[in-house]
Amino acid sequence: MEITKKDIDSLNAVVTVEVKAEDYSDKVQKILNNYRKTANIPGFRKGHVPMGMVKKQYGKAVLVEEVNKILQDALHNYLTEEKLDVLGNPLPKNDTEIDWDAKDFTFDFELGLSPKFDVDVVGKKAITHYHIEADDKMVNDQITSIRKQYGKLISKNEVEKGDEITGTFTNEEKEINKDTTFSLDAIKGKTQLKKIIGAKVGDTLSLKTKNLFANDHQNQTYLGV
């Protein structure tokens, strides 16, 4: 195998990969031998199919696959070893259809090279570095959040402080009919919260939906309006 690079200009180059028969022939033959052992072809016992028939049926597909594997590995290794800073992926440049009946193959790839430039930094600008300390409240809030997210759900008959509730908001006039699940911590008003705490499964509550939750986004999410 031979790989060469031709520079078109400072930002473009063409890499040519020449794959010889000796690069792939042993691998192709090994795969075809395995196919011969396992092929089920009418009129022949397994393992006794003529190699000529195996090559006729599978040879071209195996050849194409193995050459492509060798080609991709060789191109990747070349770009790595030569430390070429390439923009995007190499693009195949072959203008004519590949003759897979040939023994040797030549592939051209177009490369987009990263431009080289220097940056002169004049002066210095201060950067603020923030040191954030996690106080007890932050830690406890995070623990509570993780417990709610990954903890085991337990059904309850009566609502208590800190619970999550699943229910349906309905309002015929506003055409609201929204099944939703929310945490009591999201309720904004104390009066509304008192109505919910102590409610039992199946109860119907009358709530003021305006400013029911902490912000408009939550109102839209939970109420569907």
Coordinates of N, CA and C in Angstrom, one line a residue:
M1 N 0.8 -1.2 0.0 CA 0.0 0.0 0.0 C 0.9 1.2 0.0
E2 N 0.4 2.2 -0.7 CA 1.2 3.5 -0.8 C 0.2 4.7 -0.6
I3 N 0.6 5.6 0.2 CA -0.2 6.8 0.4 C 0.6 8.0 0.2
T4 N 0.1 8.9 -0.6 CA 0.8 10.2 -1.0 C -0.1 11.4 -0.8
K5 N 0.4 12.5 -0.6 CA -0.4 13.8 -0.4 C 0.1 14.8 -1.4
K6 N -0.8 15.4 -2.1 CA -0.5 16.5 -3.0 C -1.2 17.8 -2.5
D7 N -0.4 18.8 -2.2 CA -1.0 20.1 -1.8 C -1.5 20.9 -3.0
I8 N -2.8 21.3 -2.9 CA -3.4 22.1 -4.0 C -3.1 23.6 -3.7
D9 N -3.3 24.0 -2.5 CA -3.0 25.3 -2.0 C -2.8 25.2 -0.5
S10 N -2.8 26.3 0.2 CA -2.5 26.3 1.7 C -3.6 25.7 2.5
L11 N -4.8 25.6 1.9 CA -6.0 25.1 2.6 C -6.6 23.8 2.0
N12 N -6.0 23.3 0.9 CA -6.6 22.1 0.3 C -5.5 21.2 -0.2
A13 N -5.8 19.9 -0.1 CA -4.8 18.9 -0.5 C -5.6 17.6 -0.9
V14 N -4.9 16.8 -1.7 CA -5.5 15.5 -2.1 C -4.6 14.4 -1.7
V15 N -5.2 13.4 -1.0 CA -4.5 12.2 -0.5 C -4.8 11.1 -1.4
T16 N -3.8 10.4 -1.9 CA -4.0 9.2 -2.8 C -3.6 8.0 -2.1
V17 N -4.5 7.0 -2.1 CA -4.3 5.7 -1.4 C -4.3 4.6 -2.5
E18 N -3.2 3.9 -2.6 CA -3.1 2.8 -3.6 C -3.1 1.5 -2.8
V19 N -4.2 0.7 -3.1 CA -4.4 -0.6 -2.4 C -4.0 -1.7 -3.4
K20 N -3.0 -2.5 -3.0 CA -2.5 -3.5 -3.8 C -3.2 -4.9 -3.5
A21 N -3.1 -5.8 -4.4 CA -3.7 -7.1 -4.2 C -3.2 -7.8 -2.9
E22 N -1.9 -7.6 -2.6 CA -1.3 -8.3 -1.4 C -1.8 -7.7 -0.1
D23 N -2.4 -6.5 -0.2 CA -3.0 -5.9 1.0 C -4.3 -6.5 1.5
Y24 N -5.0 -7.1 0.5 CA -6.3 -7.7 0.9 C -6.5 -9.1 0.6
S25 N -5.7 -9.7 -0.3 CA -6.0 -11.1 -0.8 C -6.1 -12.1 0.3
D26 N -5.2 -12.1 1.2 CA -5.2 -13.1 2.3 C -6.5 -13.0 3.1
K27 N -6.9 -11.8 3.4 CA -8.1 -11.6 4.3 C -9.3 -12.1 3.5
V28 N -9.4 -11.7 2.2 CA -10.6 -12.1 1.4 C -10.6 -13.6 1.3
Q29 N -9.5 -14.3 1.1 CA -9.4 -15.7 0.9 C -9.9 -16.4 2.2
K30 N -9.4 -15.9 3.4 CA -9.8 -16.5 4.6 C -11.3 -16.4 4.9
I31 N -11.9 -15.3 4.5 CA -13.4 -15.2 4.7 C -14.1 -16.1 3.8
L32 N -13.6 -16.2 2.5 CA -14.3 -17.1 1.6 C -14.2 -18.6 2.0
N33 N -13.0 -18.9 2.6 CA -12.9 -20.3 3.1 C -13.9 -20.6 4.2
N34 N -14.1 -19.6 5.1 CA -15.1 -19.8 6.1 C -16.5 -19.9 5.5
Y35 N -16.8 -19.1 4.5 CA -18.1 -19.2 3.8 C -18.3 -20.6 3.2
R36 N -17.2 -21.1 2.6 CA -17.3 -22.4 2.0 C -17.7 -23.5 3.0
K37 N -17.2 -23.3 4.3 CA -17.5 -24.3 5.3 C -18.9 -24.3 5.8
T38 N -19.6 -23.1 5.7 CA -20.9 -22.9 6.2 C -22.0 -22.7 5.2
A39 N -21.6 -22.5 3.9 CA -22.6 -22.2 2.9 C -23.6 -23.4 2.7
N40 N -24.9 -23.0 2.6 CA -25.9 -24.0 2.2 C -26.3 -23.8 0.8
I41 N -25.8 -24.5 -0.1 CA -26.2 -24.4 -1.6 C -26.7 -25.7 -2.0
P42 N -27.9 -25.7 -2.6 CA -28.6 -26.9 -3.1 C -27.7 -27.7 -4.0
G43 N -27.6 -29.0 -3.7 CA -26.8 -29.9 -4.6 C -25.5 -30.2 -4.0
F44 N -25.1 -29.5 -2.9 CA -23.8 -29.7 -2.3 C -23.9 -29.9 -0.8
R45 N -23.1 -30.8 -0.3 CA -23.0 -31.0 1.1 C -22.3 -29.8 1.7
K46 N -22.6 -29.5 3.0 CA -22.0 -28.3 3.7 C -20.5 -28.6 3.8
G47 N -19.7 -27.6 3.4 CA -18.2 -27.8 3.4 C -17.6 -28.3 2.2
H48 N -18.5 -28.7 1.2 CA -18.0 -29.3 0.0 C -18.4 -28.5 -1.3
V49 N -18.8 -27.2 -1.0 CA -19.2 -26.4 -2.2 C -17.9 -26.0 -2.9
P50 N -17.8 -26.0 -4.2 CA -16.6 -25.6 -5.0 C -16.3 -24.2 -4.7
M51 N -15.0 -23.9 -4.5 CA -14.6 -22.5 -4.2 C -15.0 -21.6 -5.3
G52 N -15.0 -22.0 -6.6 CA -15.4 -21.2 -7.7 C -16.8 -20.7 -7.5
M53 N -17.7 -21.5 -7.0 CA -19.1 -21.1 -6.8 C -19.2 -20.1 -5.7
V54 N -18.4 -20.4 -4.6 CA -18.4 -19.5 -3.5 C -17.9 -18.1 -3.9
K55 N -16.8 -18.0 -4.7 CA -16.3 -16.8 -5.2 C -17.3 -16.0 -6.0
K56 N -18.0 -16.8 -6.9 CA -19.0 -16.2 -7.8 C -20.1 -15.6 -7.0
Q57 N -20.5 -16.2 -5.9 CA -21.7 -15.8 -5.2 C -21.3 -14.7 -4.1
Y58 N -20.1 -14.8 -3.5 CA -19.8 -13.9 -2.4 C -18.5 -13.1 -2.6
G59 N -17.7 -13.5 -3.6 CA -16.4 -12.9 -3.8 C -16.4 -11.4 -3.9
K60 N -17.3 -10.8 -4.7 CA -17.3 -9.4 -5.0 C -17.7 -8.6 -3.7
A61 N -18.7 -9.1 -3.0 CA -19.1 -8.4 -1.8 C -18.0 -8.4 -0.7
V62 N -17.4 -9.6 -0.6 CA -16.3 -9.7 0.4 C -15.1 -8.8 0.1
L63 N -14.8 -8.7 -1.2 CA -13.7 -7.9 -1.7 C -14.0 -6.4 -1.4
V64 N -15.2 -5.9 -1.7 CA -15.5 -4.5 -1.5 C -15.4 -4.2 0.0
E65 N -16.0 -5.1 0.8 CA -16.0 -4.8 2.3 C -14.6 -4.7 2.8
E66 N -13.7 -5.7 2.4 CA -12.4 -5.7 3.0 C -11.5 -4.6 2.5
V67 N -11.7 -4.2 1.2 CA -10.9 -3.1 0.7 C -11.3 -1.8 1.4
N68 N -12.6 -1.6 1.6 CA -13.1 -0.4 2.3 C -12.5 -0.4 3.8
K69 N -12.5 -1.5 4.4 CA -11.9 -1.5 5.8 C -10.5 -1.1 5.8
I70 N -9.7 -1.7 4.9 CA -8.3 -1.4 4.8 C -8.1 0.1 4.5
L71 N -8.9 0.5 3.5 CA -8.8 1.9 3.1 C -9.1 2.9 4.3
Q72 N -10.1 2.7 5.0 CA -10.5 3.6 6.1 C -9.4 3.5 7.2
D73 N -8.9 2.4 7.5 CA -7.9 2.2 8.6 C -6.6 3.0 8.1
A74 N -6.2 2.7 6.9 CA -5.0 3.3 6.4 C -5.1 4.9 6.3
L75 N -6.2 5.4 5.9 CA -6.4 6.8 5.8 C -6.4 7.4 7.2
H76 N -7.1 6.8 8.2 CA -7.1 7.3 9.5 C -5.7 7.3 10.1
N77 N -5.0 6.2 10.0 CA -3.6 6.1 10.5 C -2.7 7.2 9.9
Y78 N -2.9 7.4 8.6 CA -2.0 8.4 7.9 C -2.3 9.8 8.4
L79 N -3.5 10.2 8.6 CA -3.8 11.5 9.1 C -3.3 11.7 10.5
T80 N -3.4 10.6 11.3 CA -2.9 10.7 12.7 C -1.4 10.8 12.7
E81 N -0.7 10.0 12.0 CA 0.7 10.0 12.0 C 1.3 11.2 11.4
E82 N 0.7 11.8 10.4 CA 1.2 13.0 9.8 C 0.7 14.3 10.5
K83 N -0.1 14.1 11.5 CA -0.6 15.2 12.4 C -1.3 16.3 11.5
L84 N -2.1 15.8 10.6 CA -2.8 16.8 9.7 C -4.0 17.3 10.4
D85 N -4.1 18.7 10.5 CA -5.3 19.3 11.1 C -6.3 19.5 10.0
V86 N -7.3 18.5 9.9 CA -8.2 18.5 8.8 C -9.6 19.0 9.3
L87 N -10.2 19.8 8.4 CA -11.6 20.3 8.7 C -12.6 19.3 8.2
G88 N -13.4 18.8 9.0 CA -14.4 17.8 8.6 C -13.7 16.5 8.3
N89 N -14.3 15.7 7.4 CA -13.8 14.4 7.0 C -13.3 14.4 5.6
P90 N -12.4 13.6 5.2 CA -11.9 13.5 3.8 C -13.0 13.1 2.9
L91 N -13.1 13.7 1.7 CA -14.1 13.5 0.8 C -13.6 12.7 -0.4
P92 N -14.3 11.6 -0.8 CA -13.8 10.8 -1.9 C -13.9 11.6 -3.2
K93 N -12.8 11.5 -4.0 CA -12.7 12.3 -5.2 C -12.8 11.5 -6.5
N94 N -13.0 10.2 -6.4 CA -13.0 9.4 -7.6 C -14.1 9.8 -8.6
D95 N -13.7 10.2 -9.8 CA -14.6 10.7 -10.8 C -15.2 9.5 -11.6
T96 N -14.6 8.4 -11.6 CA -15.1 7.3 -12.4 C -15.5 6.1 -11.5
E97 N -16.3 5.2 -12.0 CA -16.8 4.1 -11.2 C -15.6 3.1 -11.0
I98 N -15.5 2.6 -9.8 CA -14.4 1.7 -9.5 C -14.6 0.3 -10.2
D99 N -13.5 -0.1 -10.8 CA -13.5 -1.4 -11.4 C -13.1 -2.5 -10.4
W100 N -14.1 -3.2 -9.8 CA -13.8 -4.1 -8.8 C -13.3 -5.4 -9.3
D101 N -13.2 -5.6 -10.6 CA -12.6 -6.8 -11.2 C -11.0 -6.6 -11.3
A102 N -10.5 -5.4 -11.1 CA -9.1 -5.2 -11.1 C -8.4 -5.7 -9.9
K103 N -7.1 -5.8 -9.9 CA -6.4 -6.3 -8.7 C -5.9 -5.2 -7.8
D104 N -5.5 -4.1 -8.4 CA -5.1 -2.9 -7.6 C -6.1 -1.8 -7.7
F105 N -6.2 -1.0 -6.7 CA -7.2 0.1 -6.6 C -6.5 1.4 -6.2
T106 N -7.0 2.5 -6.8 CA -6.5 3.8 -6.4 C -7.6 4.7 -5.9
F107 N -7.5 5.3 -4.8 CA -8.6 6.1 -4.2 C -8.0 7.5 -3.9
D108 N -8.7 8.6 -4.3 CA -8.3 9.9 -4.0 C -9.3 10.6 -3.0
F109 N -8.7 11.3 -2.1 CA -9.6 12.0 -1.1 C -9.2 13.5 -1.0
E110 N -10.2 14.3 -1.0 CA -9.9 15.8 -0.9 C -9.9 16.1 0.6
L111 N -8.9 16.9 1.0 CA -8.8 17.3 2.4 C -8.9 18.8 2.5
G112 N -9.7 19.3 3.5 CA -9.7 20.7 3.8 C -8.8 20.9 5.0
L113 N -7.8 21.7 4.9 CA -6.8 21.9 6.0 C -7.1 23.2 6.8
S114 N -6.9 23.1 8.1 CA -7.2 24.2 8.9 C -6.1 25.3 8.7
P115 N -6.6 26.5 8.5 CA -5.6 27.6 8.3 C -4.8 27.9 9.5
K116 N -3.6 28.3 9.3 CA -2.7 28.7 10.4 C -2.6 30.2 10.6
F117 N -2.8 30.6 11.8 CA -2.7 32.1 12.0 C -2.2 32.3 13.5
D118 N -1.7 33.5 13.7 CA -1.2 33.9 15.0 C -2.1 35.0 15.6
V119 N -2.3 34.9 16.8 CA -3.2 35.9 17.5 C -2.3 36.6 18.6
D120 N -2.2 37.9 18.4 CA -1.4 38.8 19.3 C -2.4 39.4 20.3
V121 N -2.2 38.9 21.6 CA -3.1 39.4 22.7 C -2.4 40.6 23.3
V122 N -3.1 41.8 23.2 CA -2.5 43.0 23.7 C -3.3 43.4 25.0
G123 N -2.6 43.5 26.1 CA -3.2 43.9 27.3 C -3.9 42.7 28.0
K124 N -4.3 42.9 29.2 CA -5.0 41.9 30.0 C -6.3 42.4 30.5
K125 N -7.3 41.6 30.6 CA -8.5 41.9 31.1 C -8.8 41.0 32.3
A126 N -9.2 41.6 33.4 CA -9.5 40.8 34.6 C -10.7 39.9 34.4
I127 N -10.6 38.7 34.9 CA -11.7 37.8 34.9 C -12.1 37.4 36.3
T128 N -13.4 37.6 36.6 CA -13.9 37.3 37.9 C -14.0 35.8 38.2
H129 N -13.4 35.4 39.2 CA -13.5 33.9 39.6 C -14.4 33.8 40.8
Y130 N -15.4 33.0 40.7 CA -16.4 32.8 41.8 C -16.1 31.6 42.5
H131 N -16.1 31.7 43.8 CA -15.9 30.5 44.7 C -17.2 30.3 45.4
I132 N -17.9 29.2 45.0 CA -19.3 28.9 45.5 C -19.2 27.9 46.6
E133 N -19.7 28.2 47.7 CA -19.8 27.3 48.8 C -21.2 26.7 49.0
A134 N -21.3 25.4 49.1 CA -22.6 24.8 49.3 C -23.0 24.8 50.7
D135 N -24.0 25.6 51.1 CA -24.4 25.7 52.5 C -25.3 24.5 52.8
D136 N -25.8 24.4 54.0 CA -26.6 23.3 54.4 C -27.9 23.3 53.7
K137 N -28.5 24.5 53.4 CA -29.8 24.5 52.7 C -29.6 24.0 51.3
M138 N -28.6 24.3 50.6 CA -28.3 23.8 49.2 C -28.2 22.3 49.2
V139 N -27.4 21.8 50.2 CA -27.2 20.4 50.3 C -28.5 19.6 50.5
N140 N -29.2 20.2 51.5 CA -30.5 19.5 51.9 C -31.5 19.6 50.7
D141 N -31.6 20.7 50.0 CA -32.5 20.8 48.9 C -32.1 19.8 47.8
Q142 N -30.8 19.6 47.6 CA -30.4 18.7 46.6 C -30.7 17.3 47.0
I143 N -30.5 16.9 48.2 CA -30.9 15.6 48.7 C -32.3 15.3 48.5
T144 N -33.2 16.3 48.9 CA -34.6 16.2 48.7 C -35.0 16.0 47.3
S145 N -34.3 16.7 46.4 CA -34.6 16.6 45.0 C -34.3 15.2 44.5
I146 N -33.1 14.7 44.9 CA -32.7 13.3 44.5 C -33.6 12.3 45.0
R147 N -34.1 12.4 46.2 CA -35.0 11.5 46.8 C -36.3 11.5 46.0
K148 N -36.8 12.6 45.7 CA -38.0 12.7 44.9 C -37.9 12.1 43.5
Q149 N -36.7 12.3 42.9 CA -36.5 11.8 41.6 C -36.3 10.3 41.5
Y150 N -35.5 9.8 42.5 CA -35.2 8.4 42.4 C -35.8 7.5 43.5
G151 N -36.5 8.1 44.4 CA -37.1 7.4 45.5 C -38.3 6.5 45.0
K152 N -38.7 5.7 45.9 CA -39.9 4.8 45.6 C -41.2 5.5 45.8
L153 N -42.1 5.4 44.9 CA -43.4 6.1 45.0 C -44.3 5.3 45.9
I154 N -45.0 5.9 46.8 CA -45.9 5.3 47.7 C -47.2 6.0 47.6
S155 N -48.3 5.2 47.3 CA -49.6 5.8 47.2 C -50.1 6.2 48.6
K156 N -50.8 7.3 48.8 CA -51.3 7.8 50.1 C -52.8 8.2 49.9
N157 N -53.6 8.1 50.9 CA -55.0 8.4 50.9 C -55.2 9.9 51.2
E158 N -54.3 10.5 51.9 CA -54.5 11.9 52.3 C -53.2 12.7 52.0
V159 N -53.4 13.9 51.6 CA -52.3 14.8 51.2 C -51.7 15.4 52.4
E160 N -50.3 15.3 52.4 CA -49.6 15.9 53.5 C -48.5 16.9 52.9
K161 N -48.0 17.7 53.7 CA -47.0 18.7 53.3 C -45.8 18.0 52.6
G162 N -45.4 18.6 51.5 CA -44.2 18.0 50.8 C -44.6 16.9 49.8
D163 N -45.9 16.5 49.7 CA -46.3 15.5 48.8 C -46.3 15.9 47.3
E164 N -46.3 14.9 46.4 CA -46.6 15.2 45.0 C -48.0 14.7 44.8
I165 N -48.7 15.4 44.0 CA -50.2 15.1 43.7 C -50.4 14.9 42.2
T166 N -51.2 13.9 41.9 CA -51.6 13.7 40.6 C -53.2 13.9 40.5
G167 N -53.6 14.8 39.7 CA -55.0 15.1 39.6 C -55.4 15.7 38.3
T168 N -56.6 16.2 38.2 CA -57.1 16.8 36.9 C -57.6 18.2 37.2
F169 N -57.1 19.2 36.5 CA -57.6 20.5 36.6 C -58.7 20.7 35.6
T170 N -59.9 21.1 36.0 CA -61.0 21.3 35.0 C -61.7 22.7 35.2
N171 N -62.0 23.3 34.1 CA -62.8 24.5 34.1 C -63.5 24.6 32.8
E172 N -64.8 24.5 32.8 CA -65.6 24.4 31.6 C -65.5 25.8 30.8
E173 N -65.6 26.9 31.6 CA -65.5 28.2 31.0 C -64.2 28.5 30.3
K174 N -63.1 28.1 30.9 CA -61.8 28.3 30.3 C -61.3 27.1 29.5
E175 N -62.2 26.1 29.4 CA -61.9 24.9 28.6 C -60.6 24.2 29.0
I176 N -60.5 24.1 30.4 CA -59.4 23.5 30.9 C -59.7 22.0 31.4
N177 N -59.0 21.1 30.9 CA -59.2 19.7 31.3 C -57.8 19.0 31.2
K178 N -57.0 19.2 32.3 CA -55.6 18.8 32.2 C -55.2 17.9 33.3
D179 N -54.8 16.7 33.0 CA -54.2 15.7 33.9 C -52.8 16.1 34.2
T180 N -52.4 16.2 35.4 CA -51.0 16.7 35.8 C -50.6 16.2 37.1
T181 N -49.2 16.2 37.3 CA -48.6 15.9 38.6 C -47.7 17.0 39.0
F182 N -47.9 17.5 40.2 CA -47.1 18.6 40.7 C -46.8 18.4 42.2
S183 N -45.8 19.1 42.6 CA -45.4 19.1 44.1 C -46.1 20.2 44.8
L184 N -46.4 20.0 46.1 CA -47.0 21.0 46.9 C -46.1 22.2 47.0
D185 N -44.8 22.0 46.9 CA -43.8 23.1 47.0 C -44.0 24.1 45.9
A186 N -44.7 23.7 44.8 CA -44.9 24.6 43.7 C -46.1 25.6 43.9
I187 N -46.9 25.3 44.9 CA -48.1 26.1 45.1 C -47.6 27.4 45.8
K188 N -48.2 28.5 45.2 CA -47.7 29.8 45.6 C -48.4 30.4 46.9
G189 N -49.7 30.3 46.9 CA -50.5 31.0 48.0 C -50.7 30.0 49.2
K190 N -50.6 30.5 50.4 CA -50.8 29.7 51.6 C -52.3 29.3 51.7
T191 N -53.2 30.2 51.3 CA -54.6 29.8 51.4 C -54.9 28.7 50.5
Q192 N -54.4 28.7 49.3 CA -54.6 27.6 48.3 C -54.0 26.3 48.9
L193 N -52.8 26.4 49.5 CA -52.1 25.3 50.0 C -52.9 24.6 51.1
K194 N -53.5 25.4 52.0 CA -54.3 24.9 53.1 C -55.5 24.0 52.6
K195 N -56.1 24.5 51.4 CA -57.2 23.7 50.9 C -56.8 22.3 50.4
I196 N -55.5 22.2 49.9 CA -55.1 21.0 49.4 C -54.6 20.0 50.5
I197 N -53.9 20.5 51.4 CA -53.4 19.7 52.5 C -54.5 19.1 53.3
G198 N -54.5 17.8 53.5 CA -55.6 17.1 54.1 C -56.7 16.5 53.2
A199 N -56.6 16.9 51.9 CA -57.6 16.4 51.0 C -57.3 14.9 50.8
K200 N -58.4 14.2 50.5 CA -58.3 12.7 50.3 C -58.5 12.3 48.8
V201 N -58.1 11.1 48.5 CA -58.2 10.6 47.1 C -59.7 10.7 46.7
G202 N -60.0 11.3 45.6 CA -61.4 11.4 45.1 C -62.0 12.7 45.4
D203 N -61.4 13.5 46.3 CA -62.0 14.8 46.7 C -62.0 15.7 45.5
T204 N -62.9 16.7 45.4 CA -63.0 17.7 44.5 C -62.7 19.1 45.2
L205 N -61.7 19.8 44.7 CA -61.4 21.1 45.4 C -61.6 22.2 44.4
S206 N -62.0 23.4 45.0 CA -62.2 24.6 44.2 C -61.0 25.5 44.5
L207 N -60.2 25.8 43.5 CA -59.0 26.6 43.6 C -59.0 27.7 42.6
K208 N -58.4 28.8 43.0 CA -58.2 29.9 42.1 C -56.9 29.7 41.3
T209 N -57.1 29.6 40.0 CA -56.0 29.2 39.2 C -55.0 30.4 38.9
K210 N -55.5 31.6 39.1 CA -54.6 32.7 38.9 C -53.6 32.8 40.0
N211 N -52.3 32.8 39.5 CA -51.2 32.8 40.5 C -51.2 31.6 41.4
L212 N -51.8 30.5 41.0 CA -51.8 29.3 41.8 C -50.4 28.8 42.0
F213 N -49.6 28.9 40.9 CA -48.2 28.4 41.0 C -47.2 29.6 41.0
A214 N -46.0 29.3 41.2 CA -45.0 30.4 41.5 C -44.8 31.3 40.3
N215 N -45.0 30.8 39.0 CA -44.7 31.7 37.9 C -45.6 31.2 36.7
D216 N -45.7 32.1 35.7 CA -46.5 31.8 34.5 C -46.2 30.5 33.8
H217 N -44.9 30.2 33.8 CA -44.5 29.0 33.1 C -45.1 27.7 33.8
Q218 N -45.0 27.7 35.1 CA -45.6 26.6 35.8 C -47.1 26.6 35.6
N219 N -47.8 27.7 35.6 CA -49.2 27.8 35.3 C -49.5 27.1 34.0
Q220 N -48.8 27.4 33.0 CA -49.0 26.9 31.6 C -48.7 25.4 31.6
T221 N -47.7 25.0 32.3 CA -47.3 23.5 32.3 C -48.3 22.7 33.0
Y222 N -48.8 23.1 34.2 CA -49.6 22.3 35.0 C -51.1 22.4 34.7
L223 N -51.5 23.6 34.2 CA -52.9 23.9 33.9 C -53.2 23.7 32.4
G224 N -52.2 23.7 31.6 CA -52.4 23.5 30.1 C -52.9 24.7 29.4
V225 N -52.7 25.9 30.0 CA -53.2 27.2 29.4 C -52.1 28.2 29.2

